[in-house]
């Protein structure tokens, strides 16, 4: 059995205090930006007066335009090229003698940082947070210029990475004797309901080797702000040292999925009794354990991973980090029962982990998509020798205090699975992880079986993740009884929201560049979701699964990702397909039918769903397959009030062939233990499904044949937003007929107008084969829906009026408040 006991949280969240405290402030506002370069953009006297002015975070590639000459694996967007960001700022003369640093949460990529013409740091890997010291070249009381050169390359990723300073930047002014960047490490070696033993290791930095009488004071506060433990520790400062203290928290509130309680550790440095630095870490008290017998346990409670893989982009908003957009993604995932995410295939944003801590979601943090053997021409393998250890250590040091993080992943489908040195490289990375954080297991996702086992690579790990191997879990355990396994990447079903192709069959491609939403289509290596569900239910040795993917993402438009002779063999042969079809939810955040499949399997709240839509007039199809997802025992279908019969969930699972190959055959009906189906002779009107459990009605759903589009409905997800210049309202734009019925085939062009203290952040509709711009005041509906994302203006309160109009349709207004 592998057991991990710990307390964990977020480090380094500090607020501006008095003159004797650290100042940590956002450095996002008032930058100047230009693409291209001449020769001396780094110089302090370079004339940037004509450059574009903007605030960070910023992703220039999402601004477009789409072009088939760009790699469609990365979204058909301009993710490469050289660009510069510059900012002019002053630091008061009174701050002289302090240390001044900048924290970059992520720059995509090949970043070089300059201050007043001097290079002060940089980082090639776009997903890593890092700090640069400005102190040697800062001019106190005078104007300073920080310049950032960004040089992302074409063919550097297999999905859309974004481009630019796409995560937050912070300025720190701190005493030369200070708590280091990511300088606390919090664990709990012993936890019970009566008390929790908390161990905090604090790294003190003293580059100037200043002498004096120093004290580290650490106060632990609960979620009500009450101090529950406190220690003063005297120390003699060295250049760098680690101070360890042990605390006892009585009657601790444990962090769990249901009650994600957060504690705070306030760390204060005092010199001769006067405060000189302060640092805040949030954390949660909890224990984790893994074993073959009990799987994963949180605080002693067995939990199976109901997980999804998430790329880092935020759909129409691109890769620029936004707290509310990230929160919305996680809220949508929780509604279908998701309890875990895999940050595929890179370190996540700081905001995503903060939200998972707050919302009670487990996280696998993944470091790399490739090691020394590359997958793309300009991928991470180019930096591997020089940077992999530092990047991995920095990732863990930043994230190891988060209670939501329950495992580290060192790689995804890496080519070293077939390499004789794969095991040696894996052990090297595992040792780094265990050195930085012995409290969590190390894993990776393997798609080559049994090669990754035979070469010893899998054996170096604590947990062994398999991608698309639902039939192999038992064989793996039988041949490797010491392994603890799970589905690191599963299903990869593809579909387009609201699209239904008849007859129901598994095909490679369709002329529409869409994929039928009957949820049976997948690439050759993958399978419909039912088969992983079956494997997880009948093979008890698995810890659970991480579905590929929770949301559609930009780039990698499988199955429409062929090469194009017109673009000299570049990816783009199925243009304008430019984003993923894998998501349970589309790029705009609208649920696909598979959303309800997973909800029926992962939640207990009564639900039922039917598909497809019921507008088949003039389609040429006389009989329509109707599918039902429910967590009830049975369901009954009615057409215009007439019962078409009840069907019972759960066909005999022993009838499913062991090789799981039968879904490849064209089928007009599709039997599964997890869905029901009827073949219905089409007639317009009302289709209704009623779900039962133990004979009682638990849920019902009705769809109707809609008439012609007549009106627009606007549905904001929030009618009040903060006037901070970052907060968002996601407004669903729905096309209805005169009677208020949803029009499932509508593709009307909708125009938007905004008045008041807000602006359009982006528009979208979930269509993976559209090259309409995301930054516009219009959008065509896709199967009846599109999305308008409205952003507040910083410091401006008041009513934001949104108007939506379309030719030959009744327009509408709605209002949200910015406060």
mmCIF file with all atom_site columns, N, CA, C and O in Angstrom, residues 136-170:
data_model
loop_
_atom_site.group_PDB
_atom_site.id
_atom_site.type_symbol
_atom_site.label_atom_id
_atom_site.label_alt_id
_atom_site.label_comp_id
_atom_site.label_asym_id
_atom_site.label_entity_id
_atom_site.label_seq_id
_atom_site.pdbx_PDB_ins_code
_atom_site.Cartn_x
_atom_site.Cartn_y
_atom_site.Cartn_z
_atom_site.occupancy
_atom_site.B_iso_or_equiv
_atom_site.pdbx_formal_charge
_atom_site.auth_seq_id
_atom_site.auth_comp_id
_atom_site.auth_asym_id
_atom_site.auth_atom_id
_atom_site.pdbx_PDB_model_num
ATOM 1   N N  . UNK A 1 136 ? 19.253 44.576 -9.153  1.00 0.00 ? 136 UNK A N  1
ATOM 2   C CA . UNK A 1 136 ? 20.542 45.133 -9.588  1.00 0.00 ? 136 UNK A CA 1
ATOM 3   C C  . UNK A 1 136 ? 20.429 46.288 -10.569 1.00 0.00 ? 136 UNK A C  1
ATOM 4   O O  . UNK A 1 136 ? 21.363 47.107 -10.681 1.00 0.00 ? 136 UNK A O  1
ATOM 5   N N  . UNK A 1 137 ? 19.306 46.400 -11.298 1.00 0.00 ? 137 UNK A N  1
ATOM 6   C CA . UNK A 1 137 ? 19.205 47.399 -12.359 1.00 0.00 ? 137 UNK A CA 1
ATOM 7   C C  . UNK A 1 137 ? 18.035 48.361 -12.168 1.00 0.00 ? 137 UNK A C  1
ATOM 8   O O  . UNK A 1 137 ? 17.741 49.151 -13.075 1.00 0.00 ? 137 UNK A O  1
ATOM 9   N N  . UNK A 1 138 ? 17.389 48.308 -11.022 1.00 0.00 ? 138 UNK A N  1
ATOM 10  C CA . UNK A 1 138 ? 16.253 49.198 -10.786 1.00 0.00 ? 138 UNK A CA 1
ATOM 11  C C  . UNK A 1 138 ? 16.752 50.604 -10.483 1.00 0.00 ? 138 UNK A C  1
ATOM 12  O O  . UNK A 1 138 ? 17.821 50.792 -9.879  1.00 0.00 ? 138 UNK A O  1
ATOM 13  N N  . UNK A 1 139 ? 16.019 51.617 -10.906 1.00 0.00 ? 139 UNK A N  1
ATOM 14  C CA . UNK A 1 139 ? 16.329 53.015 -10.605 1.00 0.00 ? 139 UNK A CA 1
ATOM 15  C C  . UNK A 1 139 ? 15.233 53.545 -9.683  1.00 0.00 ? 139 UNK A C  1
ATOM 16  O O  . UNK A 1 139 ? 14.127 53.840 -10.127 1.00 0.00 ? 139 UNK A O  1
ATOM 17  N N  . UNK A 1 140 ? 15.528 53.621 -8.408  1.00 0.00 ? 140 UNK A N  1
ATOM 18  C CA . UNK A 1 140 ? 14.543 54.092 -7.439  1.00 0.00 ? 140 UNK A CA 1
ATOM 19  C C  . UNK A 1 140 ? 14.300 55.584 -7.625  1.00 0.00 ? 140 UNK A C  1
ATOM 20  O O  . UNK A 1 140 ? 15.233 56.378 -7.776  1.00 0.00 ? 140 UNK A O  1
ATOM 21  N N  . UNK A 1 141 ? 13.024 55.956 -7.650  1.00 0.00 ? 141 UNK A N  1
ATOM 22  C CA . UNK A 1 141 ? 12.664 57.355 -7.803  1.00 0.00 ? 141 UNK A CA 1
ATOM 23  C C  . UNK A 1 141 ? 12.697 57.857 -9.224  1.00 0.00 ? 141 UNK A C  1
ATOM 24  O O  . UNK A 1 141 ? 12.401 59.030 -9.472  1.00 0.00 ? 141 UNK A O  1
ATOM 25  N N  . UNK A 1 142 ? 13.044 56.988 -10.177 1.00 0.00 ? 142 UNK A N  1
ATOM 26  C CA . UNK A 1 142 ? 13.097 57.374 -11.588 1.00 0.00 ? 142 UNK A CA 1
ATOM 27  C C  . UNK A 1 142 ? 12.250 56.411 -12.417 1.00 0.00 ? 142 UNK A C  1
ATOM 28  O O  . UNK A 1 142 ? 11.804 55.371 -11.932 1.00 0.00 ? 142 UNK A O  1
ATOM 29  N N  . UNK A 1 143 ? 12.074 56.781 -13.689 1.00 0.00 ? 143 UNK A N  1
ATOM 30  C CA . UNK A 1 143 ? 11.317 55.899 -14.569 1.00 0.00 ? 143 UNK A CA 1
ATOM 31  C C  . UNK A 1 143 ? 12.151 54.673 -14.924 1.00 0.00 ? 143 UNK A C  1
ATOM 32  O O  . UNK A 1 143 ? 13.343 54.773 -15.213 1.00 0.00 ? 143 UNK A O  1
ATOM 33  N N  . UNK A 1 144 ? 11.496 53.504 -14.889 1.00 0.00 ? 144 UNK A N  1
ATOM 34  C CA . UNK A 1 144 ? 12.101 52.253 -15.316 1.00 0.00 ? 144 UNK A CA 1
ATOM 35  C C  . UNK A 1 144 ? 11.289 51.688 -16.472 1.00 0.00 ? 144 UNK A C  1
ATOM 36  O O  . UNK A 1 144 ? 10.094 51.978 -16.605 1.00 0.00 ? 144 UNK A O  1
ATOM 37  N N  . UNK A 1 145 ? 11.935 50.868 -17.267 1.00 0.00 ? 145 UNK A N  1
ATOM 38  C CA . UNK A 1 145 ? 11.248 50.208 -18.374 1.00 0.00 ? 145 UNK A CA 1
ATOM 39  C C  . UNK A 1 145 ? 11.558 48.716 -18.324 1.00 0.00 ? 145 UNK A C  1
ATOM 40  O O  . UNK A 1 145 ? 12.727 48.314 -18.382 1.00 0.00 ? 145 UNK A O  1
ATOM 41  N N  . UNK A 1 146 ? 10.507 47.916 -18.193 1.00 0.00 ? 146 UNK A N  1
ATOM 42  C CA . UNK A 1 146 ? 10.657 46.473 -18.322 1.00 0.00 ? 146 UNK A CA 1
ATOM 43  C C  . UNK A 1 146 ? 10.184 46.091 -19.719 1.00 0.00 ? 146 UNK A C  1
ATOM 44  O O  . UNK A 1 146 ? 9.154  46.582 -20.192 1.00 0.00 ? 146 UNK A O  1
ATOM 45  N N  . UNK A 1 147 ? 10.964 45.268 -20.393 1.00 0.00 ? 147 UNK A N  1
ATOM 46  C CA . UNK A 1 147 ? 10.642 44.817 -21.750 1.00 0.00 ? 147 UNK A CA 1
ATOM 47  C C  . UNK A 1 147 ? 10.674 43.297 -21.778 1.00 0.00 ? 147 UNK A C  1
ATOM 48  O O  . UNK A 1 147 ? 11.595 42.681 -21.212 1.00 0.00 ? 147 UNK A O  1
ATOM 49  N N  . UNK A 1 148 ? 9.679  42.713 -22.416 1.00 0.00 ? 148 UNK A N  1
ATOM 50  C CA . UNK A 1 148 ? 9.583  41.256 -22.501 1.00 0.00 ? 148 UNK A CA 1
ATOM 51  C C  . UNK A 1 148 ? 9.518  40.853 -23.963 1.00 0.00 ? 148 UNK A C  1
ATOM 52  O O  . UNK A 1 148 ? 8.604  41.265 -24.695 1.00 0.00 ? 148 UNK A O  1
ATOM 53  N N  . UNK A 1 149 ? 10.503 40.092 -24.377 1.00 0.00 ? 149 UNK A N  1
ATOM 54  C CA . UNK A 1 149 ? 10.513 39.544 -25.740 1.00 0.00 ? 149 UNK A CA 1
ATOM 55  C C  . UNK A 1 149 ? 9.909  38.146 -25.700 1.00 0.00 ? 149 UNK A C  1
ATOM 56  O O  . UNK A 1 149 ? 10.295 37.317 -24.873 1.00 0.00 ? 149 UNK A O  1
ATOM 57  N N  . UNK A 1 150 ? 8.963  37.896 -26.578 1.00 0.00 ? 150 UNK A N  1
ATOM 58  C CA . UNK A 1 150 ? 8.301  36.599 -26.654 1.00 0.00 ? 150 UNK A CA 1
ATOM 59  C C  . UNK A 1 150 ? 8.482  36.067 -28.072 1.00 0.00 ? 150 UNK A C  1
ATOM 60  O O  . UNK A 1 150 ? 8.292  36.798 -29.052 1.00 0.00 ? 150 UNK A O  1
ATOM 61  N N  . UNK A 1 151 ? 8.865  34.793 -28.184 1.00 0.00 ? 151 UNK A N  1
ATOM 62  C CA . UNK A 1 151 ? 9.206  34.257 -29.497 1.00 0.00 ? 151 UNK A CA 1
ATOM 63  C C  . UNK A 1 151 ? 8.684  32.828 -29.661 1.00 0.00 ? 151 UNK A C  1
ATOM 64  O O  . UNK A 1 151 ? 9.459  31.890 -29.834 1.00 0.00 ? 151 UNK A O  1
ATOM 65  N N  . UNK A 1 152 ? 7.356  32.627 -29.610 1.00 0.00 ? 152 UNK A N  1
ATOM 66  C CA . UNK A 1 152 ? 6.825  31.282 -29.813 1.00 0.00 ? 152 UNK A CA 1
ATOM 67  C C  . UNK A 1 152 ? 7.045  30.812 -31.246 1.00 0.00 ? 152 UNK A C  1
ATOM 68  O O  . UNK A 1 152 ? 7.003  31.606 -32.184 1.00 0.00 ? 152 UNK A O  1
ATOM 69  N N  . UNK A 1 153 ? 7.274  29.519 -31.389 1.00 0.00 ? 153 UNK A N  1
ATOM 70  C CA . UNK A 1 153 ? 7.606  28.955 -32.691 1.00 0.00 ? 153 UNK A CA 1
ATOM 71  C C  . UNK A 1 153 ? 6.426  28.181 -33.284 1.00 0.00 ? 153 UNK A C  1
ATOM 72  O O  . UNK A 1 153 ? 5.599  27.626 -32.568 1.00 0.00 ? 153 UNK A O  1
ATOM 73  N N  . UNK A 1 154 ? 6.400  28.147 -34.610 1.00 0.00 ? 154 UNK A N  1
ATOM 74  C CA . UNK A 1 154 ? 5.462  27.270 -35.285 1.00 0.00 ? 154 UNK A CA 1
ATOM 75  C C  . UNK A 1 154 ? 5.859  25.826 -34.997 1.00 0.00 ? 154 UNK A C  1
ATOM 76  O O  . UNK A 1 154 ? 7.028  25.521 -34.747 1.00 0.00 ? 154 UNK A O  1
ATOM 77  N N  . UNK A 1 155 ? 4.872  24.923 -35.027 1.00 0.00 ? 155 UNK A N  1
ATOM 78  C CA . UNK A 1 155 ? 5.115  23.502 -34.778 1.00 0.00 ? 155 UNK A CA 1
ATOM 79  C C  . UNK A 1 155 ? 5.755  23.271 -33.408 1.00 0.00 ? 155 UNK A C  1
ATOM 80  O O  . UNK A 1 155 ? 6.658  22.468 -33.247 1.00 0.00 ? 155 UNK A O  1
ATOM 81  N N  . UNK A 1 156 ? 5.246  23.998 -32.408 1.00 0.00 ? 156 UNK A N  1
ATOM 82  C CA . UNK A 1 156 ? 5.766  23.851 -31.044 1.00 0.00 ? 156 UNK A CA 1
ATOM 83  C C  . UNK A 1 156 ? 4.786  23.142 -30.122 1.00 0.00 ? 156 UNK A C  1
ATOM 84  O O  . UNK A 1 156 ? 5.094  22.907 -28.961 1.00 0.00 ? 156 UNK A O  1
ATOM 85  N N  . UNK A 1 157 ? 3.587  22.829 -30.623 1.00 0.00 ? 157 UNK A N  1
ATOM 86  C CA . UNK A 1 157 ? 2.581  22.188 -29.790 1.00 0.00 ? 157 UNK A CA 1
ATOM 87  C C  . UNK A 1 157 ? 1.657  21.358 -30.658 1.00 0.00 ? 157 UNK A C  1
ATOM 88  O O  . UNK A 1 157 ? 1.591  21.543 -31.883 1.00 0.00 ? 157 UNK A O  1
ATOM 89  N N  . UNK A 1 158 ? 0.905  20.449 -30.025 1.00 0.00 ? 158 UNK A N  1
ATOM 90  C CA . UNK A 1 158 ? -0.067 19.615 -30.737 1.00 0.00 ? 158 UNK A CA 1
ATOM 91  C C  . UNK A 1 158 ? -1.492 20.134 -30.552 1.00 0.00 ? 158 UNK A C  1
ATOM 92  O O  . UNK A 1 158 ? -2.443 19.508 -31.008 1.00 0.00 ? 158 UNK A O  1
ATOM 93  N N  . UNK A 1 159 ? -1.636 21.239 -29.837 1.00 0.00 ? 159 UNK A N  1
ATOM 94  C CA . UNK A 1 159 ? -2.937 21.870 -29.611 1.00 0.00 ? 159 UNK A CA 1
ATOM 95  C C  . UNK A 1 159 ? -2.691 23.371 -29.539 1.00 0.00 ? 159 UNK A C  1
ATOM 96  O O  . UNK A 1 159 ? -1.557 23.826 -29.672 1.00 0.00 ? 159 UNK A O  1
ATOM 97  N N  . UNK A 1 160 ? -3.728 24.155 -29.300 1.00 0.00 ? 160 UNK A N  1
ATOM 98  C CA . UNK A 1 160 ? -3.581 25.602 -29.266 1.00 0.00 ? 160 UNK A CA 1
ATOM 99  C C  . UNK A 1 160 ? -2.929 26.040 -27.959 1.00 0.00 ? 160 UNK A C  1
ATOM 100 O O  . UNK A 1 160 ? -3.511 25.869 -26.881 1.00 0.00 ? 160 UNK A O  1
ATOM 101 N N  . UNK A 1 161 ? -1.725 26.639 -28.000 1.00 0.00 ? 161 UNK A N  1
ATOM 102 C CA . UNK A 1 161 ? -1.070 27.089 -26.770 1.00 0.00 ? 161 UNK A CA 1
ATOM 103 C C  . UNK A 1 161 ? -1.339 28.545 -26.422 1.00 0.00 ? 161 UNK A C  1
ATOM 104 O O  . UNK A 1 161 ? -1.133 28.964 -25.275 1.00 0.00 ? 161 UNK A O  1
ATOM 105 N N  . UNK A 1 162 ? -1.798 29.345 -27.409 1.00 0.00 ? 162 UNK A N  1
ATOM 106 C CA . UNK A 1 162 ? -1.859 30.782 -27.210 1.00 0.00 ? 162 UNK A CA 1
ATOM 107 C C  . UNK A 1 162 ? -0.496 31.409 -27.438 1.00 0.00 ? 162 UNK A C  1
ATOM 108 O O  . UNK A 1 162 ? 0.483  30.740 -27.780 1.00 0.00 ? 162 UNK A O  1
ATOM 109 N N  . UNK A 1 163 ? -0.423 32.731 -27.249 1.00 0.00 ? 163 UNK A N  1
ATOM 110 C CA . UNK A 1 163 ? 0.840  33.439 -27.473 1.00 0.00 ? 163 UNK A CA 1
ATOM 111 C C  . UNK A 1 163 ? 0.851  34.717 -26.652 1.00 0.00 ? 163 UNK A C  1
ATOM 112 O O  . UNK A 1 163 ? -0.148 35.438 -26.602 1.00 0.00 ? 163 UNK A O  1
ATOM 113 N N  . UNK A 1 164 ? 2.002  34.999 -26.025 1.00 0.00 ? 164 UNK A N  1
ATOM 114 C CA . UNK A 1 164 ? 2.145  36.253 -25.287 1.00 0.00 ? 164 UNK A CA 1
ATOM 115 C C  . UNK A 1 164 ? 2.180  36.057 -23.782 1.00 0.00 ? 164 UNK A C  1
ATOM 116 O O  . UNK A 1 164 ? 2.302  34.938 -23.268 1.00 0.00 ? 164 UNK A O  1
ATOM 117 N N  . UNK A 1 165 ? 2.062  37.176 -23.049 1.00 0.00 ? 165 UNK A N  1
ATOM 118 C CA . UNK A 1 165 ? 2.044  37.124 -21.579 1.00 0.00 ? 165 UNK A CA 1
ATOM 119 C C  . UNK A 1 165 ? 0.595  36.827 -21.189 1.00 0.00 ? 165 UNK A C  1
ATOM 120 O O  . UNK A 1 165 ? -0.204 37.721 -20.906 1.00 0.00 ? 165 UNK A O  1
ATOM 121 N N  . UNK A 1 166 ? 0.264  35.544 -21.189 1.00 0.00 ? 166 UNK A N  1
ATOM 122 C CA . UNK A 1 166 ? -1.131 35.118 -21.115 1.00 0.00 ? 166 UNK A CA 1
ATOM 123 C C  . UNK A 1 166 ? -1.572 34.784 -19.690 1.00 0.00 ? 166 UNK A C  1
ATOM 124 O O  . UNK A 1 166 ? -2.745 34.441 -19.475 1.00 0.00 ? 166 UNK A O  1
ATOM 125 N N  . UNK A 1 167 ? -0.654 34.851 -18.744 1.00 0.00 ? 167 UNK A N  1
ATOM 126 C CA . UNK A 1 167 ? -1.011 34.677 -17.340 1.00 0.00 ? 167 UNK A CA 1
ATOM 127 C C  . UNK A 1 167 ? -0.584 35.923 -16.558 1.00 0.00 ? 167 UNK A C  1
ATOM 128 O O  . UNK A 1 167 ? 0.065  36.816 -17.093 1.00 0.00 ? 167 UNK A O  1
ATOM 129 N N  . UNK A 1 168 ? -0.952 35.987 -15.296 1.00 0.00 ? 168 UNK A N  1
ATOM 130 C CA . UNK A 1 168 ? -0.787 37.212 -14.518 1.00 0.00 ? 168 UNK A CA 1
ATOM 131 C C  . UNK A 1 168 ? 0.668  37.498 -14.165 1.00 0.00 ? 168 UNK A C  1
ATOM 132 O O  . UNK A 1 168 ? 1.504  36.595 -14.091 1.00 0.00 ? 168 UNK A O  1
ATOM 133 N N  . UNK A 1 169 ? 0.944  38.785 -13.936 1.00 0.00 ? 169 UNK A N  1
ATOM 134 C CA . UNK A 1 169 ? 2.268  39.253 -13.530 1.00 0.00 ? 169 UNK A CA 1
ATOM 135 C C  . UNK A 1 169 ? 2.110  40.057 -12.242 1.00 0.00 ? 169 UNK A C  1
ATOM 136 O O  . UNK A 1 169 ? 1.159  40.835 -12.095 1.00 0.00 ? 169 UNK A O  1
ATOM 137 N N  . UNK A 1 170 ? 3.049  39.865 -11.300 1.00 0.00 ? 170 UNK A N  1
ATOM 138 C CA . UNK A 1 170 ? 3.012  40.566 -10.013 1.00 0.00 ? 170 UNK A CA 1
ATOM 139 C C  . UNK A 1 170 ? 4.358  41.214 -9.725  1.00 0.00 ? 170 UNK A C  1
ATOM 140 O O  . UNK A 1 170 ? 5.422  40.657 -10.049 1.00 0.00 ? 170 UNK A O  1
#
